[in-house]
Amino acid sequence: MQTDSSASWDQSLTALAAPPPLLQSWGWGEIQARSGWKVDRITLPGGGRCTVLRQRVGPWTWAYVPRGPVPATEAALVDLLDWAKHQRLTRLRIEPERGPDFRQVLERLGLRPASSVQPQHTLILNLRPEEQMLARFRANHRHSLRTADRREVEVVEGAEIAVIDDLARSTATRQQIHLPGGGY
């Protein structure tokens, strides 16, 4: 259930980016808070927004901004870097939701590349009626699905964490991405 604060935050993100990054949403911050992160939701001076995840390691504090700031503009990044300086962060990892063309802006601001935490490519799939979706598939994929139907392949939903963890690990290895382990 959304509170006034959470609804307001998510609405402000929607006004700044369409669609807004999921990893900047109020709900995602709440999930991360339960995983041990301190969550700061910042309204930047220029009007941008940013969910910052912080962790303290000994005397150092480091922060991570997944898919932010919103909007992912040079001005918003300057505001975020100013905020980080005032917070005296030891390290700040930023993964703005922008393409490779934005790399020059990041370098101009003195930021250097690091390996990505989040997958570099995402796909927003518009769910339509089944036949319309099938029509967009390659012929061999449609054939495989219809063969599975004829053979009465049954898909069973489950919540076995070991199976989910195994699938996540194999996907992470294949796609060369980081996914959290079963404990998460």
mmCIF file of C-alpha atoms in Angstrom:
data_model
loop_
_atom_site.group_PDB
_atom_site.id
_atom_site.type_symbol
_atom_site.label_atom_id
_atom_site.label_comp_id
_atom_site.label_asym_id
_atom_site.label_seq_id
_atom_site.Cartn_x
_atom_site.Cartn_y
_atom_site.Cartn_z
ATOM 1 C CA MET A 1 0.000 0.000 0.000
ATOM 2 C CA GLN A 2 1.371 3.396 -0.966
ATOM 3 C CA THR A 3 1.527 6.222 1.542
ATOM 4 C CA ASP A 4 1.150 9.874 0.543
ATOM 5 C CA SER A 5 4.959 10.151 0.542
ATOM 6 C CA SER A 6 5.482 7.086 -1.623
ATOM 7 C CA ALA A 7 2.750 8.033 -4.086
ATOM 8 C CA SER A 8 4.096 11.574 -4.299
ATOM 9 C CA TRP A 9 7.644 10.313 -4.890
ATOM 10 C CA ASP A 10 6.598 7.901 -7.631
ATOM 11 C CA GLN A 11 4.407 10.547 -9.298
ATOM 12 C CA SER A 12 7.315 12.996 -9.322
ATOM 13 C CA LEU A 13 9.482 10.364 -11.047
ATOM 14 C CA THR A 14 6.776 9.774 -13.656
ATOM 15 C CA ALA A 15 6.706 13.509 -14.388
ATOM 16 C CA LEU A 16 10.474 13.453 -14.988
ATOM 17 C CA ALA A 17 10.872 10.281 -17.065
ATOM 18 C CA ALA A 18 8.539 8.063 -19.026
ATOM 19 C CA PRO A 19 8.703 5.349 -17.965
ATOM 20 C CA PRO A 20 10.487 6.150 -14.714
ATOM 21 C CA PRO A 21 13.279 3.787 -13.648
ATOM 22 C CA LEU A 22 11.953 1.058 -11.349
ATOM 23 C CA LEU A 23 15.145 1.171 -9.284
ATOM 24 C CA GLN A 24 14.422 4.787 -8.358
ATOM 25 C CA SER A 25 10.887 4.030 -7.123
ATOM 26 C CA TRP A 26 9.788 4.303 -3.518
ATOM 27 C CA GLY A 27 9.051 0.581 -3.341
ATOM 28 C CA TRP A 28 12.509 -0.415 -4.553
ATOM 29 C CA GLY A 29 14.037 1.787 -1.866
ATOM 30 C CA GLU A 30 11.897 0.009 0.748
ATOM 31 C CA ILE A 31 13.152 -3.392 -0.455
ATOM 32 C CA GLN A 32 16.744 -2.184 -0.257
ATOM 33 C CA ALA A 33 16.177 -0.758 3.234
ATOM 34 C CA ARG A 34 15.175 -4.258 4.386
ATOM 35 C CA SER A 35 18.442 -5.552 2.919
ATOM 36 C CA GLY A 36 20.540 -3.273 5.096
ATOM 37 C CA TRP A 37 20.884 -0.135 2.972
ATOM 38 C CA LYS A 38 20.166 3.332 4.316
ATOM 39 C CA VAL A 39 17.876 4.962 1.768
ATOM 40 C CA ASP A 40 17.990 8.678 1.001
ATOM 41 C CA ARG A 41 15.363 10.103 -1.339
ATOM 42 C CA ILE A 42 16.686 13.407 -2.562
ATOM 43 C CA THR A 43 15.011 16.256 -4.370
ATOM 44 C CA LEU A 44 17.874 17.930 -6.194
ATOM 45 C CA PRO A 45 18.081 21.749 -6.436
ATOM 46 C CA GLY A 46 17.334 21.709 -10.180
ATOM 47 C CA GLY A 47 14.175 19.630 -9.673
ATOM 48 C CA GLY A 48 15.595 16.157 -10.306
ATOM 49 C CA ARG A 49 15.021 13.227 -7.971
ATOM 50 C CA CYS A 50 17.274 10.508 -6.806
ATOM 51 C CA THR A 51 17.102 7.463 -4.551
ATOM 52 C CA VAL A 52 20.534 6.990 -3.012
ATOM 53 C CA LEU A 53 21.433 3.734 -1.258
ATOM 54 C CA ARG A 54 24.129 4.157 1.416
ATOM 55 C CA GLN A 55 26.267 1.755 3.385
ATOM 56 C CA ARG A 56 28.819 2.412 6.052
ATOM 57 C CA VAL A 57 31.973 0.300 6.075
ATOM 58 C CA GLY A 58 34.163 1.174 9.032
ATOM 59 C CA PRO A 59 34.866 4.906 8.882
ATOM 60 C CA TRP A 60 33.819 5.099 5.224
ATOM 61 C CA THR A 61 30.411 5.708 3.719
ATOM 62 C CA TRP A 62 29.719 4.781 0.173
ATOM 63 C CA ALA A 63 26.602 5.206 -1.907
ATOM 64 C CA TYR A 64 24.970 3.744 -4.983
ATOM 65 C CA VAL A 65 22.445 5.379 -7.301
ATOM 66 C CA PRO A 66 20.884 2.674 -9.494
ATOM 67 C CA ARG A 67 19.362 4.081 -12.703
ATOM 68 C CA GLY A 68 19.555 7.625 -11.410
ATOM 69 C CA PRO A 69 19.354 10.516 -11.060
ATOM 70 C CA VAL A 70 16.010 11.214 -12.722
ATOM 71 C CA PRO A 71 16.149 12.772 -15.215
ATOM 72 C CA ALA A 72 19.591 11.561 -16.218
ATOM 73 C CA THR A 73 20.947 14.946 -17.288
ATOM 74 C CA GLU A 74 24.245 16.704 -16.762
ATOM 75 C CA ALA A 75 22.568 19.293 -14.528
ATOM 76 C CA ALA A 76 21.047 16.593 -12.306
ATOM 77 C CA LEU A 77 24.425 14.846 -12.053
ATOM 78 C CA VAL A 78 26.118 18.090 -11.009
ATOM 79 C CA ASP A 79 23.465 18.532 -8.294
ATOM 80 C CA LEU A 80 23.966 14.929 -7.144
ATOM 81 C CA LEU A 81 27.760 15.286 -7.033
ATOM 82 C CA ASP A 82 27.354 18.464 -4.959
ATOM 83 C CA TRP A 83 25.110 16.588 -2.532
ATOM 84 C CA ALA A 84 27.634 13.724 -2.313
ATOM 85 C CA LYS A 85 30.447 16.163 -1.558
ATOM 86 C CA HIS A 86 28.450 17.707 1.294
ATOM 87 C CA GLN A 87 27.721 14.224 2.645
ATOM 88 C CA ARG A 88 31.460 13.468 2.587
ATOM 89 C CA LEU A 89 30.940 10.166 0.814
ATOM 90 C CA THR A 90 34.006 8.022 0.287
ATOM 91 C CA ARG A 91 32.656 6.533 -2.922
ATOM 92 C CA LEU A 92 29.649 7.159 -5.132
ATOM 93 C CA ARG A 93 28.566 4.713 -7.836
ATOM 94 C CA ILE A 94 26.112 6.144 -10.359
ATOM 95 C CA GLU A 95 24.379 4.196 -13.108
ATOM 96 C CA PRO A 96 22.203 6.733 -14.926
ATOM 97 C CA GLU A 97 19.578 5.400 -17.282
ATOM 98 C CA ARG A 98 21.199 6.703 -20.445
ATOM 99 C CA GLY A 99 22.962 5.241 -23.443
ATOM 100 C CA PRO A 100 26.663 5.174 -24.323
ATOM 101 C CA ASP A 101 26.366 8.706 -25.717
ATOM 102 C CA PHE A 102 26.255 9.955 -22.106
ATOM 103 C CA ARG A 103 29.736 8.637 -21.339
ATOM 104 C CA GLN A 104 31.374 11.914 -22.432
ATOM 105 C CA VAL A 105 29.238 13.853 -19.942
ATOM 106 C CA LEU A 106 30.255 11.490 -17.133
ATOM 107 C CA GLU A 107 33.942 11.815 -18.023
ATOM 108 C CA ARG A 108 33.688 15.618 -18.284
ATOM 109 C CA LEU A 109 32.373 15.623 -14.700
ATOM 110 C CA GLY A 110 35.414 13.634 -13.567
ATOM 111 C CA LEU A 111 33.625 10.292 -13.238
ATOM 112 C CA ARG A 112 35.323 7.158 -14.435
ATOM 113 C CA PRO A 113 33.834 3.922 -15.756
ATOM 114 C CA ALA A 114 33.362 0.904 -13.506
ATOM 115 C CA SER A 115 31.774 -2.466 -14.093
ATOM 116 C CA SER A 116 27.986 -2.306 -14.090
ATOM 117 C CA VAL A 117 25.888 -3.611 -11.247
ATOM 118 C CA GLN A 118 22.632 -3.537 -13.227
ATOM 119 C CA PRO A 119 22.035 -5.180 -16.618
ATOM 120 C CA GLN A 120 22.970 -2.800 -19.416
ATOM 121 C CA HIS A 121 19.984 -3.648 -21.583
ATOM 122 C CA THR A 122 16.378 -3.948 -20.572
ATOM 123 C CA LEU A 123 13.238 -4.550 -22.545
ATOM 124 C CA ILE A 124 9.810 -3.189 -21.852
ATOM 125 C CA LEU A 125 7.326 -5.668 -23.219
ATOM 126 C CA ASN A 126 3.841 -4.489 -24.055
ATOM 127 C CA LEU A 127 1.642 -7.455 -23.141
ATOM 128 C CA ARG A 128 -1.042 -7.926 -25.754
ATOM 129 C CA PRO A 129 -3.480 -10.713 -26.497
ATOM 130 C CA GLU A 130 -1.653 -14.021 -26.974
ATOM 131 C CA GLU A 131 -2.154 -14.259 -30.743
ATOM 132 C CA GLN A 132 -0.792 -10.739 -31.306
ATOM 133 C CA MET A 133 2.280 -11.536 -29.246
ATOM 134 C CA LEU A 134 2.827 -14.849 -31.024
ATOM 135 C CA ALA A 135 2.600 -13.102 -34.394
ATOM 136 C CA ARG A 136 5.665 -11.042 -33.432
ATOM 137 C CA PHE A 137 7.750 -14.123 -32.563
ATOM 138 C CA ARG A 138 10.069 -15.820 -35.022
ATOM 139 C CA ALA A 139 8.544 -18.783 -36.812
ATOM 140 C CA ASN A 140 10.745 -21.314 -34.994
ATOM 141 C CA HIS A 141 9.728 -19.882 -31.597
ATOM 142 C CA ARG A 142 6.021 -20.088 -32.504
ATOM 143 C CA HIS A 143 6.602 -23.672 -33.659
ATOM 144 C CA SER A 144 8.297 -24.598 -30.353
ATOM 145 C CA LEU A 145 5.437 -23.113 -28.324
ATOM 146 C CA ARG A 146 2.779 -24.904 -30.347
ATOM 147 C CA THR A 147 4.711 -28.171 -30.090
ATOM 148 C CA ALA A 148 4.824 -27.765 -26.308
ATOM 149 C CA ASP A 149 1.034 -27.195 -26.314
ATOM 150 C CA ARG A 150 0.426 -30.341 -28.382
ATOM 151 C CA ARG A 151 2.637 -32.388 -26.081
ATOM 152 C CA GLU A 152 0.755 -30.956 -23.117
ATOM 153 C CA VAL A 153 3.828 -29.477 -21.455
ATOM 154 C CA GLU A 154 2.702 -28.169 -18.112
ATOM 155 C CA VAL A 155 4.194 -25.073 -16.524
ATOM 156 C CA VAL A 156 3.883 -25.111 -12.764
ATOM 157 C CA GLU A 157 4.450 -22.016 -10.690
ATOM 158 C CA GLY A 158 6.567 -22.589 -7.656
ATOM 159 C CA ALA A 159 8.470 -20.755 -5.009
ATOM 160 C CA GLU A 160 11.286 -23.196 -4.340
ATOM 161 C CA ILE A 161 14.125 -20.855 -3.484
ATOM 162 C CA ALA A 162 16.834 -23.361 -4.457
ATOM 163 C CA VAL A 163 15.403 -23.659 -7.985
ATOM 164 C CA ILE A 164 14.987 -19.888 -8.323
ATOM 165 C CA ASP A 165 18.525 -19.348 -7.012
ATOM 166 C CA ASP A 166 19.946 -21.889 -9.476
ATOM 167 C CA LEU A 167 18.113 -20.256 -12.399
ATOM 168 C CA ALA A 168 19.255 -16.785 -11.320
ATOM 169 C CA ARG A 169 22.889 -17.931 -11.040
ATOM 170 C CA SER A 170 22.907 -19.569 -14.466
ATOM 171 C CA THR A 171 21.229 -16.504 -16.004
ATOM 172 C CA ALA A 172 23.744 -14.177 -14.327
ATOM 173 C CA THR A 173 26.649 -16.244 -15.646
ATOM 174 C CA ARG A 174 25.227 -16.458 -19.161
ATOM 175 C CA GLN A 175 24.331 -12.759 -19.353
ATOM 176 C CA GLN A 176 27.446 -11.630 -17.430
ATOM 177 C CA ILE A 177 25.382 -9.697 -14.903
ATOM 178 C CA HIS A 178 25.167 -9.605 -11.121
ATOM 179 C CA LEU A 179 22.034 -11.013 -9.508
ATOM 180 C CA PRO A 180 21.530 -11.407 -5.767
ATOM 181 C CA GLY A 181 21.782 -14.836 -4.204
ATOM 182 C CA GLY A 182 19.055 -16.919 -2.615
ATOM 183 C CA GLY A 183 19.337 -15.196 0.762
ATOM 184 C CA TYR A 184 18.210 -11.972 -0.828
#
